[in-house]
Structures are given as structure tokens and as C-alpha cells.
PDB file of C-alpha atoms in Angstrom:
ATOM      1  CA  UNK A 342      85.156  31.753  -5.996  1.00 55.00           C
ATOM      2  CA  UNK A 343      82.918  29.469  -8.075  1.00 56.00           C
ATOM      3  CA  UNK A 344      79.846  31.597  -7.381  1.00 61.00           C
ATOM      4  CA  UNK A 345      81.708  34.754  -8.437  1.00 56.00           C
ATOM      5  CA  UNK A 346      82.769  33.079 -11.650  1.00 53.00           C
ATOM      6  CA  UNK A 347      79.210  31.922 -12.310  1.00 55.00           C
ATOM      7  CA  UNK A 348      77.814  35.430 -11.751  1.00 53.00           C
ATOM      8  CA  UNK A 349      80.460  36.949 -14.013  1.00 57.00           C
ATOM      9  CA  UNK A 350      79.734  34.425 -16.742  1.00 52.00           C
ATOM     10  CA  UNK A 351      75.979  35.006 -16.555  1.00 63.00           C
ATOM     11  CA  UNK A 352      76.431  38.788 -16.579  1.00 58.00           C
ATOM     12  CA  UNK A 353      78.693  38.712 -19.630  1.00 61.00           C
ATOM     13  CA  UNK A 354      76.299  36.411 -21.480  1.00 56.00           C
ATOM     14  CA  UNK A 355      73.274  38.595 -20.735  1.00 58.00           C
ATOM     15  CA  UNK A 356      75.115  41.729 -21.845  1.00 52.00           C
ATOM     16  CA  UNK A 357      76.199  40.138 -25.115  1.00 51.00           C
ATOM     17  CA  UNK A 358      72.687  38.900 -25.917  1.00 49.00           C
ATOM     18  CA  UNK A 359      71.200  42.305 -25.068  1.00 51.00           C
ATOM     19  CA  UNK A 360      73.664  43.986 -27.432  1.00 50.00           C
ATOM     20  CA  UNK A 361      72.854  41.499 -30.179  1.00 51.00           C
ATOM     21  CA  UNK A 362      69.105  41.994 -29.716  1.00 53.00           C
ATOM     22  CA  UNK A 363      69.454  45.772 -29.872  1.00 51.00           C
ATOM     23  CA  UNK A 364      71.604  45.458 -32.979  1.00 53.00           C
ATOM     24  CA  UNK A 365      69.203  43.209 -34.903  1.00 54.00           C
ATOM     25  CA  UNK A 366      65.918  44.810 -33.843  1.00 54.00           C
ATOM     26  CA  UNK A 367      65.817  47.835 -36.131  1.00 54.00           C
ATOM     27  CA  UNK A 368      62.728  49.231 -37.841  1.00 59.00           C
ATOM     28  CA  UNK A 369      64.285  48.497 -41.225  1.00 61.00           C
ATOM     29  CA  UNK A 370      64.268  44.746 -40.528  1.00 80.00           C
ATOM     30  CA  UNK A 371      60.484  44.684 -39.997  1.00 83.00           C
ATOM     31  CA  UNK A 372      59.857  45.809 -43.577  1.00 85.00           C
ATOM     32  CA  UNK A 373      62.348  43.396 -45.126  1.00 91.00           C
ATOM     33  CA  UNK A 374      60.406  40.865 -47.252  1.00 90.00           C
ATOM     34  CA  UNK A 375      63.230  38.314 -46.891  1.00 93.00           C
ATOM     35  CA  UNK A 376      63.164  38.132 -43.090  1.00 95.00           C
ATOM     36  CA  UNK A 377      62.226  34.758 -41.668  1.00 96.00           C
ATOM     37  CA  UNK A 378      59.015  34.449 -39.604  1.00 95.00           C
ATOM     38  CA  UNK A 379      58.190  31.256 -37.698  1.00 96.00           C
ATOM     39  CA  UNK A 380      54.671  30.441 -36.533  1.00 96.00           C
ATOM     40  CA  UNK A 381      53.157  27.527 -34.628  1.00 95.00           C
ATOM     41  CA  UNK A 382      50.103  25.951 -36.197  1.00 93.00           C
ATOM     42  CA  UNK A 383      47.764  23.505 -34.495  1.00 93.00           C
ATOM     43  CA  UNK A 384      47.464  20.050 -36.002  1.00 93.00           C
ATOM     44  CA  UNK A 385      43.901  19.118 -36.939  1.00 92.00           C
ATOM     45  CA  UNK A 386      42.581  16.265 -34.835  1.00 92.00           C
ATOM     46  CA  UNK A 387      44.886  16.913 -31.908  1.00 90.00           C
ATOM     47  CA  UNK A 388      44.606  19.244 -28.960  1.00 88.00           C
ATOM     48  CA  UNK A 389      48.296  19.105 -28.121  1.00 92.00           C
ATOM     49  CA  UNK A 390      50.333  18.714 -31.304  1.00 93.00           C
ATOM     50  CA  UNK A 391      51.657  21.773 -33.122  1.00 94.00           C
ATOM     51  CA  UNK A 392      53.767  22.251 -36.220  1.00 95.00           C
ATOM     52  CA  UNK A 393      56.273  25.035 -36.611  1.00 96.00           C
ATOM     53  CA  UNK A 394      56.387  26.660 -40.057  1.00 95.00           C
ATOM     54  CA  UNK A 395      59.081  29.120 -41.033  1.00 97.00           C
ATOM     55  CA  UNK A 396      58.606  31.234 -44.165  1.00 96.00           C
ATOM     56  CA  UNK A 397      59.788  34.626 -45.331  1.00 96.00           C
ATOM     57  CA  UNK A 398      57.527  37.649 -44.929  1.00 95.00           C
ATOM     58  CA  UNK A 399      56.876  37.663 -48.688  1.00 95.00           C
ATOM     59  CA  UNK A 400      55.862  33.985 -48.620  1.00 97.00           C
ATOM     60  CA  UNK A 401      53.458  34.590 -45.702  1.00 96.00           C
ATOM     61  CA  UNK A 402      51.908  37.509 -47.636  1.00 96.00           C
ATOM     62  CA  UNK A 403      51.509  35.382 -50.760  1.00 97.00           C
ATOM     63  CA  UNK A 404      49.911  32.567 -48.761  1.00 96.00           C
ATOM     64  CA  UNK A 405      47.497  35.036 -47.135  1.00 97.00           C
ATOM     65  CA  UNK A 406      46.542  36.391 -50.592  1.00 98.00           C
ATOM     66  CA  UNK A 407      45.999  32.885 -51.981  1.00 97.00           C
ATOM     67  CA  UNK A 408      43.797  31.897 -49.042  1.00 96.00           C
ATOM     68  CA  UNK A 409      41.787  35.106 -49.388  1.00 97.00           C
ATOM     69  CA  UNK A 410      41.274  34.416 -53.109  1.00 96.00           C
ATOM     70  CA  UNK A 411      40.026  30.893 -52.362  1.00 95.00           C
ATOM     71  CA  UNK A 412      37.610  32.221 -49.760  1.00 95.00           C
ATOM     72  CA  UNK A 413      36.310  34.911 -52.121  1.00 94.00           C
ATOM     73  CA  UNK A 414      35.785  32.366 -54.918  1.00 92.00           C
ATOM     74  CA  UNK A 415      34.002  29.927 -52.611  1.00 91.00           C
ATOM     75  CA  UNK A 416      31.712  32.638 -51.314  1.00 90.00           C
ATOM     76  CA  UNK A 417      30.987  33.973 -54.790  1.00 88.00           C
ATOM     77  CA  UNK A 418      30.142  30.502 -56.133  1.00 85.00           C
ATOM     78  CA  UNK A 419      28.032  29.723 -53.110  1.00 71.00           C
ATOM     79  CA  UNK A 420      26.167  33.008 -53.546  1.00 67.00           C
ATOM     80  CA  UNK A 421      25.448  32.297 -57.251  1.00 65.00           C
ATOM     81  CA  UNK A 422      24.062  28.832 -56.467  1.00 60.00           C
ATOM     82  CA  UNK A 423      21.470  30.147 -53.994  1.00 57.00           C
TER      83      UNK A 423
END
């Protein structure tokens, strides 16, 4: 009886999570700039430690643009000095 109850509970949980995943995984959500994206980043000086950063898609895009601008400026200044 306990094993039947366990199987029934697991089956109902897996069905509910599958329905939720299908409901939230639409194409429209991927283009939403306010959706939250979490990424793991390695900590400098450690082979094991990682930090988890969660930002919106718009914030990740802005950070990527800012980093690209810094790289372009550094390369342009380095090129002028040579």
C-alpha cells in the first residue's frame, strides 16, 4: 500500500511539473527583456568557487554592451600608442 501511494504521489508531481514547464516555456517568453536569467561565474583565484548572478535579459545585454565598449576603447588606445 505504501509503495502504491509513493508511486501515485511521484506520478502526480511529475505530471504537474511537466504541465507547468509546458505552460511557461513559450517562444514569447524568450524575447521578454524582463525575464530573469541566472548564470554561474567562476571566482578568480579559485578553481572550485562559483558565484551565481541573476539579472534580467535587458541588464545582461547592457552589461555585454558596456564590456564591448571597454574592450574597443582599450584596443583603440593601445593601437594609437604603438
